Short mmCIF file of C-alpha atoms and ligand atoms in Angstrom, two decimals:
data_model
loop_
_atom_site.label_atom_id
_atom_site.label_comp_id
_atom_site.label_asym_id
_atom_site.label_seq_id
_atom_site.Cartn_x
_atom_site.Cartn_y
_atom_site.Cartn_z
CA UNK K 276 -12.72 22.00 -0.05
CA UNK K 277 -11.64 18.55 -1.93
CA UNK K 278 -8.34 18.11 -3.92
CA UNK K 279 -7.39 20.59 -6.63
CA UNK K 280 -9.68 22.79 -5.99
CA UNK K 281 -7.82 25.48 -4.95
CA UNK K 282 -8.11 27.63 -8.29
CA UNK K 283 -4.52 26.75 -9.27
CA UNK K 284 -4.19 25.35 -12.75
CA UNK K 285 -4.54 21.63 -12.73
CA UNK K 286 -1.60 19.92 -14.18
CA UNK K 287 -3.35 16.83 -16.30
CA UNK K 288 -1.56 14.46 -18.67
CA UNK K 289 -0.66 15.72 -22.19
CA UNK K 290 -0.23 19.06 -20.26
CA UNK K 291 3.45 18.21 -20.09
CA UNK K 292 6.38 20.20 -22.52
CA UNK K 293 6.79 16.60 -23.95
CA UNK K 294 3.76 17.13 -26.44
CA UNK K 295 4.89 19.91 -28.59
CA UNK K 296 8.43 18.95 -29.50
CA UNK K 297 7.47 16.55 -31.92
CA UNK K 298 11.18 15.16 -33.64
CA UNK K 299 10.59 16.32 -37.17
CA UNK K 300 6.75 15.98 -38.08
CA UNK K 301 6.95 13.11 -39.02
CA UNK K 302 4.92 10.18 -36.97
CA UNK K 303 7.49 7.81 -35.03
CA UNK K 304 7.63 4.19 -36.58
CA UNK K 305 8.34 1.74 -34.35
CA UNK K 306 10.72 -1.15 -36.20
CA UNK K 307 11.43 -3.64 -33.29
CA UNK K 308 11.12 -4.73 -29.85
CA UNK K 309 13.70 -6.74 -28.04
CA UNK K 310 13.94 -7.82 -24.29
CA UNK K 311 16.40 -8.86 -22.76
CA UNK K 312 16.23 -10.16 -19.23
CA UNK K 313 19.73 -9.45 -17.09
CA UNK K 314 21.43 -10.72 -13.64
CA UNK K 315 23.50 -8.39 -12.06
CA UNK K 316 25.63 -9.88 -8.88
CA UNK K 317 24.72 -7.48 -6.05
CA UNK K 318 27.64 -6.23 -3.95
CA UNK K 319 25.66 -7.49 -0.82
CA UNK K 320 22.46 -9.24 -0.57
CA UNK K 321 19.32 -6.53 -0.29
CA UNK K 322 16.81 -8.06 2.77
CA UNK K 323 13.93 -5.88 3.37
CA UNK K 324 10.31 -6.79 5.21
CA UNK K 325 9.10 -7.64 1.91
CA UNK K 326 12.62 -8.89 -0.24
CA UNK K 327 15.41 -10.62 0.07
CA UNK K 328 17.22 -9.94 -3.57
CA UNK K 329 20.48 -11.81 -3.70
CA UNK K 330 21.26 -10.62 -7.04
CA UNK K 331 19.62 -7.76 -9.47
CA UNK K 332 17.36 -9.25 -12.37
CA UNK K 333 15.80 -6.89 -14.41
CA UNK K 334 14.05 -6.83 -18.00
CA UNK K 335 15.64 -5.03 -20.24
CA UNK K 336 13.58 -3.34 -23.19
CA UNK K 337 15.00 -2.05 -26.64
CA UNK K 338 13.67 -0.46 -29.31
CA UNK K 339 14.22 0.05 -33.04
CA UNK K 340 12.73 2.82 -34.48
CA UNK K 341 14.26 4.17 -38.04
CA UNK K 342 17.97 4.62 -37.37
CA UNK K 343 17.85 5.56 -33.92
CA UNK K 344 17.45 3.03 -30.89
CA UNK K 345 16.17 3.70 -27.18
CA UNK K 346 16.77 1.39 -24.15
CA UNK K 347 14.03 1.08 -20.89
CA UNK K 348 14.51 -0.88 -17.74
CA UNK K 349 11.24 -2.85 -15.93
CA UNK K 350 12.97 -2.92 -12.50
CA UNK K 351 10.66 -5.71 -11.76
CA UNK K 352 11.61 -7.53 -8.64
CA UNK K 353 12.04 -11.56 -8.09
CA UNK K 354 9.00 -12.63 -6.26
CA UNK K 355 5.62 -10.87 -6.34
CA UNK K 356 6.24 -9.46 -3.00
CA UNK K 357 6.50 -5.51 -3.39
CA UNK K 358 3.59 -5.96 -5.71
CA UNK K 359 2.05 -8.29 -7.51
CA UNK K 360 4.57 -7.67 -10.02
CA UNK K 361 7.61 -10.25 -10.38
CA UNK K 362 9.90 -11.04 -13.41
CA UNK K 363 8.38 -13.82 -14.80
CA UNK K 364 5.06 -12.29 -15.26
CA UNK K 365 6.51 -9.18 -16.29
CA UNK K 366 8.54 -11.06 -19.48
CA UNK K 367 4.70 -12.86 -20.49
CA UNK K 368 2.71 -9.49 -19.85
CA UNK K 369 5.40 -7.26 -22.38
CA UNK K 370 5.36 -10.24 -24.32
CA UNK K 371 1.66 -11.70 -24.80
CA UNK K 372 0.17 -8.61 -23.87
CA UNK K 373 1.57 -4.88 -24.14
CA UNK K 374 3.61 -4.82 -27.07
CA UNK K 375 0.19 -6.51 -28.95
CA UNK K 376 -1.34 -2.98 -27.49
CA UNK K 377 1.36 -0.65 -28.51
CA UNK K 378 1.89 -2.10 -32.27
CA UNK K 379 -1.18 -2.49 -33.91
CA UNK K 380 -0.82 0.07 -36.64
CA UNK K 381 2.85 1.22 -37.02
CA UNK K 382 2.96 5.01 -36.25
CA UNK K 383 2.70 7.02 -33.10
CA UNK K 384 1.91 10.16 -32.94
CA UNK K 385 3.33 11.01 -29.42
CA UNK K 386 4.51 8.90 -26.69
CA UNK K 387 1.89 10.41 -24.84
CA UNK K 388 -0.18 7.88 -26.79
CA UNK K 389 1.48 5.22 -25.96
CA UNK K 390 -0.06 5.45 -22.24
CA UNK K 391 -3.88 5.27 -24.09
CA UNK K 392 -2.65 2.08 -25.93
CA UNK K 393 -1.35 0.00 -22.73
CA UNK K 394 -3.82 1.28 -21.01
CA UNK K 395 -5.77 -1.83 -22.44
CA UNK K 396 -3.90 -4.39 -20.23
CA UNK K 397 -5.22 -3.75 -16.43
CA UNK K 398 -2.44 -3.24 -14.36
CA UNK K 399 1.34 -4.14 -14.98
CA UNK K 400 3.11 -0.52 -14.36
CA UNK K 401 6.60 -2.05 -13.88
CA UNK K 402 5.97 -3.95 -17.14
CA UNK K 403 4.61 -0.78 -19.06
CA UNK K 404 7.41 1.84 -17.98
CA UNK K 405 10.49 -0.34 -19.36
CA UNK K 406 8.28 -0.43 -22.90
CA UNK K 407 7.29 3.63 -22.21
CA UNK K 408 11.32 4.40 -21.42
CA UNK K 409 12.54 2.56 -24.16
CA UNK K 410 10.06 4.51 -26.97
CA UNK K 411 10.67 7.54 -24.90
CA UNK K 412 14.53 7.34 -25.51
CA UNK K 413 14.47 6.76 -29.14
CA UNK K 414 11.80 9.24 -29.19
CA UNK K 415 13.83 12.25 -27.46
CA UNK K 416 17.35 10.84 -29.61
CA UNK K 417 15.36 11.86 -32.65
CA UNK K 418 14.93 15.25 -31.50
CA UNK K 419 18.54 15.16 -30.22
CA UNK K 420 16.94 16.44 -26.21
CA UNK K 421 18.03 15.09 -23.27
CA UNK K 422 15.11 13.04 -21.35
CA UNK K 423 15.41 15.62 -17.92
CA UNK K 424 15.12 18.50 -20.65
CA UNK K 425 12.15 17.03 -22.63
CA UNK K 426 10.09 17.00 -19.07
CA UNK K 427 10.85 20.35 -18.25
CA UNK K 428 13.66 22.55 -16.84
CA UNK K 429 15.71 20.45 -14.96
CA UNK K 430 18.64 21.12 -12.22
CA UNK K 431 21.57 19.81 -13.36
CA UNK K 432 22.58 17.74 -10.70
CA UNK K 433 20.26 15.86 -8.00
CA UNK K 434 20.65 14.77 -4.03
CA UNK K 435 21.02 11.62 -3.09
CA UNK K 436 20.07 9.41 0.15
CA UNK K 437 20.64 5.45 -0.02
CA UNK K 438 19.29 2.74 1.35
CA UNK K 439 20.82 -0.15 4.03
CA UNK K 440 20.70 -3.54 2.81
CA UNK K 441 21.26 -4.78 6.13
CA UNK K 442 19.30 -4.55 9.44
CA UNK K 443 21.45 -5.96 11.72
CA UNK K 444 22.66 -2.85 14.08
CA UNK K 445 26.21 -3.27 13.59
CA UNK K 446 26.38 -4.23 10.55
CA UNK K 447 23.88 -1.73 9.32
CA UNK K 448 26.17 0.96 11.62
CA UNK K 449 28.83 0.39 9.19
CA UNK K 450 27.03 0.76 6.21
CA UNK K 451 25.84 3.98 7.70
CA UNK K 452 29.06 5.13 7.98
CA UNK K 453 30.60 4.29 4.92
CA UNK K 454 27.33 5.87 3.56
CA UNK K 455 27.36 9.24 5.26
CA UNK K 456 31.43 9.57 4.33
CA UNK K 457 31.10 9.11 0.83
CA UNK K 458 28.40 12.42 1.01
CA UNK K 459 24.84 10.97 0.90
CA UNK K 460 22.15 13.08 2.45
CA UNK K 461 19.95 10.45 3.92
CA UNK K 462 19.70 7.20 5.31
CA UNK K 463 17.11 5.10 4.98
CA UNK K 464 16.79 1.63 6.89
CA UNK K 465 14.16 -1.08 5.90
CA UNK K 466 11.99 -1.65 9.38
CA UNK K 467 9.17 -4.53 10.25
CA UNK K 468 7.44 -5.33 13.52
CA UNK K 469 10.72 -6.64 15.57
CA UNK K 470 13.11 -5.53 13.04
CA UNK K 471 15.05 -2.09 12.69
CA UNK K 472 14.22 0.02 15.74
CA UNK K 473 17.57 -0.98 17.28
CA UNK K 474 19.53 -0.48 13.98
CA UNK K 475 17.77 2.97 13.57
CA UNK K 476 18.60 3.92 17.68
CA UNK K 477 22.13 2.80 16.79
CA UNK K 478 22.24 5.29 13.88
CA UNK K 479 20.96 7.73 15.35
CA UNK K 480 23.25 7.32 18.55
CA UNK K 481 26.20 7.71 16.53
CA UNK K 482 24.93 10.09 14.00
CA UNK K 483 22.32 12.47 16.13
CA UNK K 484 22.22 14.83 12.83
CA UNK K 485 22.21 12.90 10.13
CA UNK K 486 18.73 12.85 8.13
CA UNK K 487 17.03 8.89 8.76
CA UNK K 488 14.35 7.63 8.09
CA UNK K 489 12.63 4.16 7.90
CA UNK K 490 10.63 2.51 5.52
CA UNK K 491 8.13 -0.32 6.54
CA UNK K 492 6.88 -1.93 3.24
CA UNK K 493 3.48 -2.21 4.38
CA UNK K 494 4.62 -4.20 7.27
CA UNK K 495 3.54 -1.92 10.37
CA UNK K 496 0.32 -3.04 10.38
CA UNK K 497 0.94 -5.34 13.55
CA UNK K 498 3.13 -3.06 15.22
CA UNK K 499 2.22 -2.79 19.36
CA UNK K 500 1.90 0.87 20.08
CA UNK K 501 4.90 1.08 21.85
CA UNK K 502 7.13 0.32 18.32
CA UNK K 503 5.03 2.98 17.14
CA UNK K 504 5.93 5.83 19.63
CA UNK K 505 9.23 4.60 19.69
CA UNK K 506 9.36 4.87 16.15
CA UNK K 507 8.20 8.47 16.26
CA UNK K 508 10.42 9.65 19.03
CA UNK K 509 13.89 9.46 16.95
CA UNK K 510 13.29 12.36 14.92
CA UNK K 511 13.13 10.93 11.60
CA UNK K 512 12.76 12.71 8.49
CA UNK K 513 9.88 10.08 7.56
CA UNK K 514 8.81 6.67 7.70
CA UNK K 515 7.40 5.50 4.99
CA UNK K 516 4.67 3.09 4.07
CA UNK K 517 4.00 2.06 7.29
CA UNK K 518 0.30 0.12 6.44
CA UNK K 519 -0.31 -1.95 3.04
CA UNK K 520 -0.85 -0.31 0.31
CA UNK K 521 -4.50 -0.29 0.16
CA UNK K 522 -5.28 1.14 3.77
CA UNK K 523 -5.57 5.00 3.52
CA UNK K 524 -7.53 5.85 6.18
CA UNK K 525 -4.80 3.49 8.13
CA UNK K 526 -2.33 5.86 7.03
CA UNK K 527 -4.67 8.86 7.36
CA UNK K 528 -5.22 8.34 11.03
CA UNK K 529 -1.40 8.02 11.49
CA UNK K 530 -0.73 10.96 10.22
CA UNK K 531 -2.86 12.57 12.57
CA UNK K 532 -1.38 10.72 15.58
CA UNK K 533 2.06 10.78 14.58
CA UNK K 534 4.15 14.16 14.33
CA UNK K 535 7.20 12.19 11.76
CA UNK K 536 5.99 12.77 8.36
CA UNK K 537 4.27 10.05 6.87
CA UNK K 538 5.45 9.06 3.31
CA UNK K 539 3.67 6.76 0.33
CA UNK K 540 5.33 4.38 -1.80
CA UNK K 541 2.79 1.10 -2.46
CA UNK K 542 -0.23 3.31 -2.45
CA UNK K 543 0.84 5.81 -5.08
CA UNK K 544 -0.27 3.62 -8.04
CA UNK K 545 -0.94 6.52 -9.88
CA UNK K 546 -1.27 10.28 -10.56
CA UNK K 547 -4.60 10.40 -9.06
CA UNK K 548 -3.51 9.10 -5.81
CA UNK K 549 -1.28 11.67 -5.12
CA UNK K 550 -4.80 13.36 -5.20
CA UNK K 551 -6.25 10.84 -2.98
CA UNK K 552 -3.44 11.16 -0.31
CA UNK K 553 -3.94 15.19 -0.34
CA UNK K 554 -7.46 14.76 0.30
CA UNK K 555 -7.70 12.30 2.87
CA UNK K 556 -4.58 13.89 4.29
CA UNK K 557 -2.85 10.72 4.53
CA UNK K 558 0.58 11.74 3.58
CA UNK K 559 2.73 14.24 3.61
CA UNK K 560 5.86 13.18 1.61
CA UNK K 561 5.42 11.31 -1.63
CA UNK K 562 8.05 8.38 -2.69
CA UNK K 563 7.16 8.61 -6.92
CA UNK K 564 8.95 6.17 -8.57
CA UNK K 565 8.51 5.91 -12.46
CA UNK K 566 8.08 2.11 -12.39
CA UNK K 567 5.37 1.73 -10.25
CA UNK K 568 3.31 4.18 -11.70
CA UNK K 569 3.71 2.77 -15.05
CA UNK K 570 6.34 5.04 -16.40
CA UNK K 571 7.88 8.52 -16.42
CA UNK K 572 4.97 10.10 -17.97
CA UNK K 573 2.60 9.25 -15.24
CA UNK K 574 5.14 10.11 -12.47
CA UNK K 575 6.17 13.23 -13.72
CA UNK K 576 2.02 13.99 -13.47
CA UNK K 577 2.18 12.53 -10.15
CA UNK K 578 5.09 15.41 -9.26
CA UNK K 579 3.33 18.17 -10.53
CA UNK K 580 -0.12 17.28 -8.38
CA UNK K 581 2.51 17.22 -5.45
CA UNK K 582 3.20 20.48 -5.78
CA UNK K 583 -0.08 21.58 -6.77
CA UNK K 584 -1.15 20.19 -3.06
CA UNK K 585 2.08 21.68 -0.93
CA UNK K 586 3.20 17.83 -0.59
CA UNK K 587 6.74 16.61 -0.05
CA UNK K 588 7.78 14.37 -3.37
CA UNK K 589 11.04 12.28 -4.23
CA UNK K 590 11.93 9.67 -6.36
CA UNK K 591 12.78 6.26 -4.91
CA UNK K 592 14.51 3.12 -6.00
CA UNK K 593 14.01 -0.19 -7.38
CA UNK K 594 17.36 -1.25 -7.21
CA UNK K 595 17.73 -0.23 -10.40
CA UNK K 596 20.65 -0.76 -12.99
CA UNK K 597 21.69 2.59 -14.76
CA UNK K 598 19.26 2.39 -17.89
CA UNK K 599 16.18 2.32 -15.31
CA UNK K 600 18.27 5.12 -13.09
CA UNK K 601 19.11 7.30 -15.75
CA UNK K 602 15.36 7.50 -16.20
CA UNK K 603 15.09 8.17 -12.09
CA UNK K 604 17.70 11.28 -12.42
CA UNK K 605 15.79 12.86 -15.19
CA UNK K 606 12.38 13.04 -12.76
CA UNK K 607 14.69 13.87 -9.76
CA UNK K 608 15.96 16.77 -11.12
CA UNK K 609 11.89 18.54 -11.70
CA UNK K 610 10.63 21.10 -10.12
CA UNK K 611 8.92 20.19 -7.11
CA UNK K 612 11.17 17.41 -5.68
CA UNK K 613 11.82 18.44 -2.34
CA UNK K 614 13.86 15.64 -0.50
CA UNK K 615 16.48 13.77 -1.11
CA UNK K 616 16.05 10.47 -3.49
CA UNK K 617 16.76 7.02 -2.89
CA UNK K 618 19.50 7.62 -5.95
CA UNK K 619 23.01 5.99 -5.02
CA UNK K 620 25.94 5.32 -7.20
CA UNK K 621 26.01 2.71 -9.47
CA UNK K 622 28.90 1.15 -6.78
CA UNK K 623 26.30 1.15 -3.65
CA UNK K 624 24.97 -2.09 -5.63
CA UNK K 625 27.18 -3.36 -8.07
CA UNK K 626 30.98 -3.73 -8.81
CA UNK K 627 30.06 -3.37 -12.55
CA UNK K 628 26.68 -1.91 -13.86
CA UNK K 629 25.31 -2.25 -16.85
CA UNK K 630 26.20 1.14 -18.24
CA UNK K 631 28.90 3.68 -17.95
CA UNK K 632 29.29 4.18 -13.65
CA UNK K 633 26.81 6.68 -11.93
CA UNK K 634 28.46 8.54 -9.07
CA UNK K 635 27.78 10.43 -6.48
CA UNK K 636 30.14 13.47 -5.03
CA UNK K 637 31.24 14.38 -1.35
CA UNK K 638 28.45 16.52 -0.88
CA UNK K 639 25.94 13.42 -1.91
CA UNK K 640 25.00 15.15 -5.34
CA UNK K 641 24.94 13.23 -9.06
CA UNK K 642 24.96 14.95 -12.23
CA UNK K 643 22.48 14.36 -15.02
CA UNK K 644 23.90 12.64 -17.57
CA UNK K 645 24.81 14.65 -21.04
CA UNK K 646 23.53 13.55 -24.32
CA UNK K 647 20.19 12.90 -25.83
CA UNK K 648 17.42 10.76 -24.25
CA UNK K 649 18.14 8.69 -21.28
CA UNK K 650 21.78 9.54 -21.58
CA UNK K 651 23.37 6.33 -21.89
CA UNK K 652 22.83 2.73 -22.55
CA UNK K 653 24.25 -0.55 -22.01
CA UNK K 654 27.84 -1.02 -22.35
CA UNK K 655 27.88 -4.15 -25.02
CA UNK K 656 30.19 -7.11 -23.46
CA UNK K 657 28.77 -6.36 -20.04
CA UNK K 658 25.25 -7.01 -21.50
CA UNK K 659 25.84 -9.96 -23.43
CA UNK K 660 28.07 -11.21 -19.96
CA UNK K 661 24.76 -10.74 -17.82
CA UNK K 662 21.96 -11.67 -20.52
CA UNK K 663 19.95 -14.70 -18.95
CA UNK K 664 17.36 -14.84 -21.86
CA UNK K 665 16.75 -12.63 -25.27
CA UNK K 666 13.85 -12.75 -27.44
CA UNK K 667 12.77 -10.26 -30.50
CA UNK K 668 9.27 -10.24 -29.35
CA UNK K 669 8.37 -7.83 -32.50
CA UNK K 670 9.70 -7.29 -35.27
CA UNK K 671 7.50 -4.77 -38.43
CA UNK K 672 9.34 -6.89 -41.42
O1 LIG O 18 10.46 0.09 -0.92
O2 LIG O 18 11.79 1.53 -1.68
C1 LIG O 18 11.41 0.36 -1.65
C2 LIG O 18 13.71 -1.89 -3.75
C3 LIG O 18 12.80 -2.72 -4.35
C4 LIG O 18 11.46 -2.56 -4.06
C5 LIG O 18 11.05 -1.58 -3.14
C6 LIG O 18 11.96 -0.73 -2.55
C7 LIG O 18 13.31 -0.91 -2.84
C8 LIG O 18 14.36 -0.10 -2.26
C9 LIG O 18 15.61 0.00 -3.08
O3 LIG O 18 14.27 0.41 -1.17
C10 LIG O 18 16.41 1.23 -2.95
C11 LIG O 18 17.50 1.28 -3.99
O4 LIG O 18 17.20 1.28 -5.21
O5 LIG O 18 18.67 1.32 -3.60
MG1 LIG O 19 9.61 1.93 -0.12
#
């Protein structure tokens, strides 16, 4: 029997609660775009198989639509090496290319249509969900609903794991520590052939109960065998990506030979690989992250096939600043995640963010923000402190 065809109802876009609370009948005019790109200093360098981020850039999105506004983030990293996505390209494809798509005629009917209209420009997701947050946020401050409420009936607080920056055993030991203390549920370490087997043995020496797990980037792919049974003897919770992106039946035939749980991140492009990893059984824990699959919209269809298949799902990070994790929290806090997310406090990254602190209690828990839309939005002198570049890249008069 393939995919979802079980007999359960399908979840398919424009299925979603979104759809029906429409701010006041009235079609949503679109005034304005602005981006502005931002450099955050990072608290300590973040080195992974396939980054080495000194500081946080990001692009910034805002929106003018009638009196209210609505901020997105495009988490987009330096170089093109998590995908082909890096910030440069990003800035031209917003700028040349998707905000051409989304303002042809002024009104929009839904932000579900906003999806149909960048749909035109192959590609891009990082670029598109920054644009997609940013209408989405004015969107749900018109109808005065909170972003985690407009996608369904959220939990009001969500669990949170972090990732190491650093690989080095010791040093990574006393991240680990100062992790675990301050009440985060997971560890996870970045790993590469050579790399991140002796940090992980160290962690788990120390901390035989704490939940670890180890995430490859793709980079497994010329592991020996031994790294591999070694990497599936210390009881991790998962290891994710261990293969690029585009080799599922790689992944598929781990699965079968590993017993740790195999997670996706680079292959889960879209909703309809989460049906792709269900049928070739190639995963059983899902890392959904709104910016790779293009936005919120798209992920939170990506969560409900999850469930709809009996698979693990979580949302993961992109090193995000709080516009782009306010976004994270509201998907976090669905139905059907099942794990802890790669969610930390604004302070596991930066000594200031770019909006009001995120935090994280002693038993590893943050609270959705309160208010309508994303919940907050950049705090003004740290924004024009941090701005690298601005440009109104549309403007309706
Ligand atoms: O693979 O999960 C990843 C950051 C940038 C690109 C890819 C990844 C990451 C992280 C960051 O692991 C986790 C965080 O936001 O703290
Ligand atoms: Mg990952």
């Amino acid at each position: 029997m393939g995919a979802g065809q079980s007999g359960a109802a399908r979840p398919a876009l424009g299925d979603g609660p979104w759809e029906p609370i429409a701010p006041d009948g009235e079609a949503f005019r679109l005034d304005g775009i602005e981006l502005y790109e931002v450099e955050l200093p990072l608290l300590e360098p973040f080195v992974g198989p396939a980054m080495k981020e000194l500081s946080k850039r990001a692009i910034l999105v805002r929106v003018e639509a009638g009196t209210t506004s609505g901020w997105g983030e495009c988490p987009v990293p330096s170089a093109p090496h998590y995908s082909e996505e890096w910030i440069e390209g990003a800035w031209m494809a917003i700028q040349d290319f998707l905000v051409p798509a989304l303002v042809p005629e002024k009104k929009l009917e839904s932000p579900g249509e906003m999806a149909a209209r960048l749909a035109v420009v192959r590609g891009h997701p990082i670029a598109k969900s920054g644009l997609e947050a940013a209408v989405i946020d004015a969107w749900c401050k018109r109808a005065s609903i909170g972003l985690a409420d407009w996608l369904g009936s959220p939990s009001p607080s969500v669990d949170c794991g972090v990732v190491l920056g650093a690989t080095e055993p010791s040093q990574a030991l006393r991240q680990a520590t100062k992790f675990l203390g301050q009440g985060y549920q997971r560890l996870k370490v970045k790993i590469w052939p050579g790399s991140g087997l002796q940090t992980l043995e160290a962690i788990r020496g120390e901390f035989p109960d704490a939940a670890l797990a180890g995430d490859a980037n793709g980079s497994f792919a010329a592991a020996s065998p031994q790294e591999l049974s070694t990497l599936d003897d210390m009881g991790l919770s998962l290891v994710e990506q261990p293969l690029p992106a585009e080799q599922w039946l790689g992944h598929a035939g781990l699965a079968r030979r590993m017993t740790t749980p195999i997670c996706l991140d680079e292959s889960i492009r879209s909703a309809f690989d989460v049906d792709l990893a269900a049928h070739l059984r190639a995963a059983t824990s899902l890392n959904l992250k709104p910016a790779r699959m293009g936005g919120i919209i798209q992920a939170r269809l990506a969560l409900d096939l999850a469930r709809l298949h009996g698979i693990d799902a979580w949302v993961g990070g992109m090193i995000e600043t709080g516009i782009g994790r306010a976004v994270s929290i509201a998907l976090a806090a669905q139905e059907g995640i099942t794990a802890p997310n790669d969610i930390s406090a604004s302070d596991r990254h930066f000594g200031l963010d770019i909006t009001e602190p995120f935090e994280v209690d002693s038993s590893g828990k943050m609270a959705l923000p309160a208010g309508s839309g994303i919940g907050t939005a950049p705090l003004d002198s740290i924004l024009a402190a941090h701005t690298r570049r601005h440009k109104v890249v549309w403007s309706w008069v």
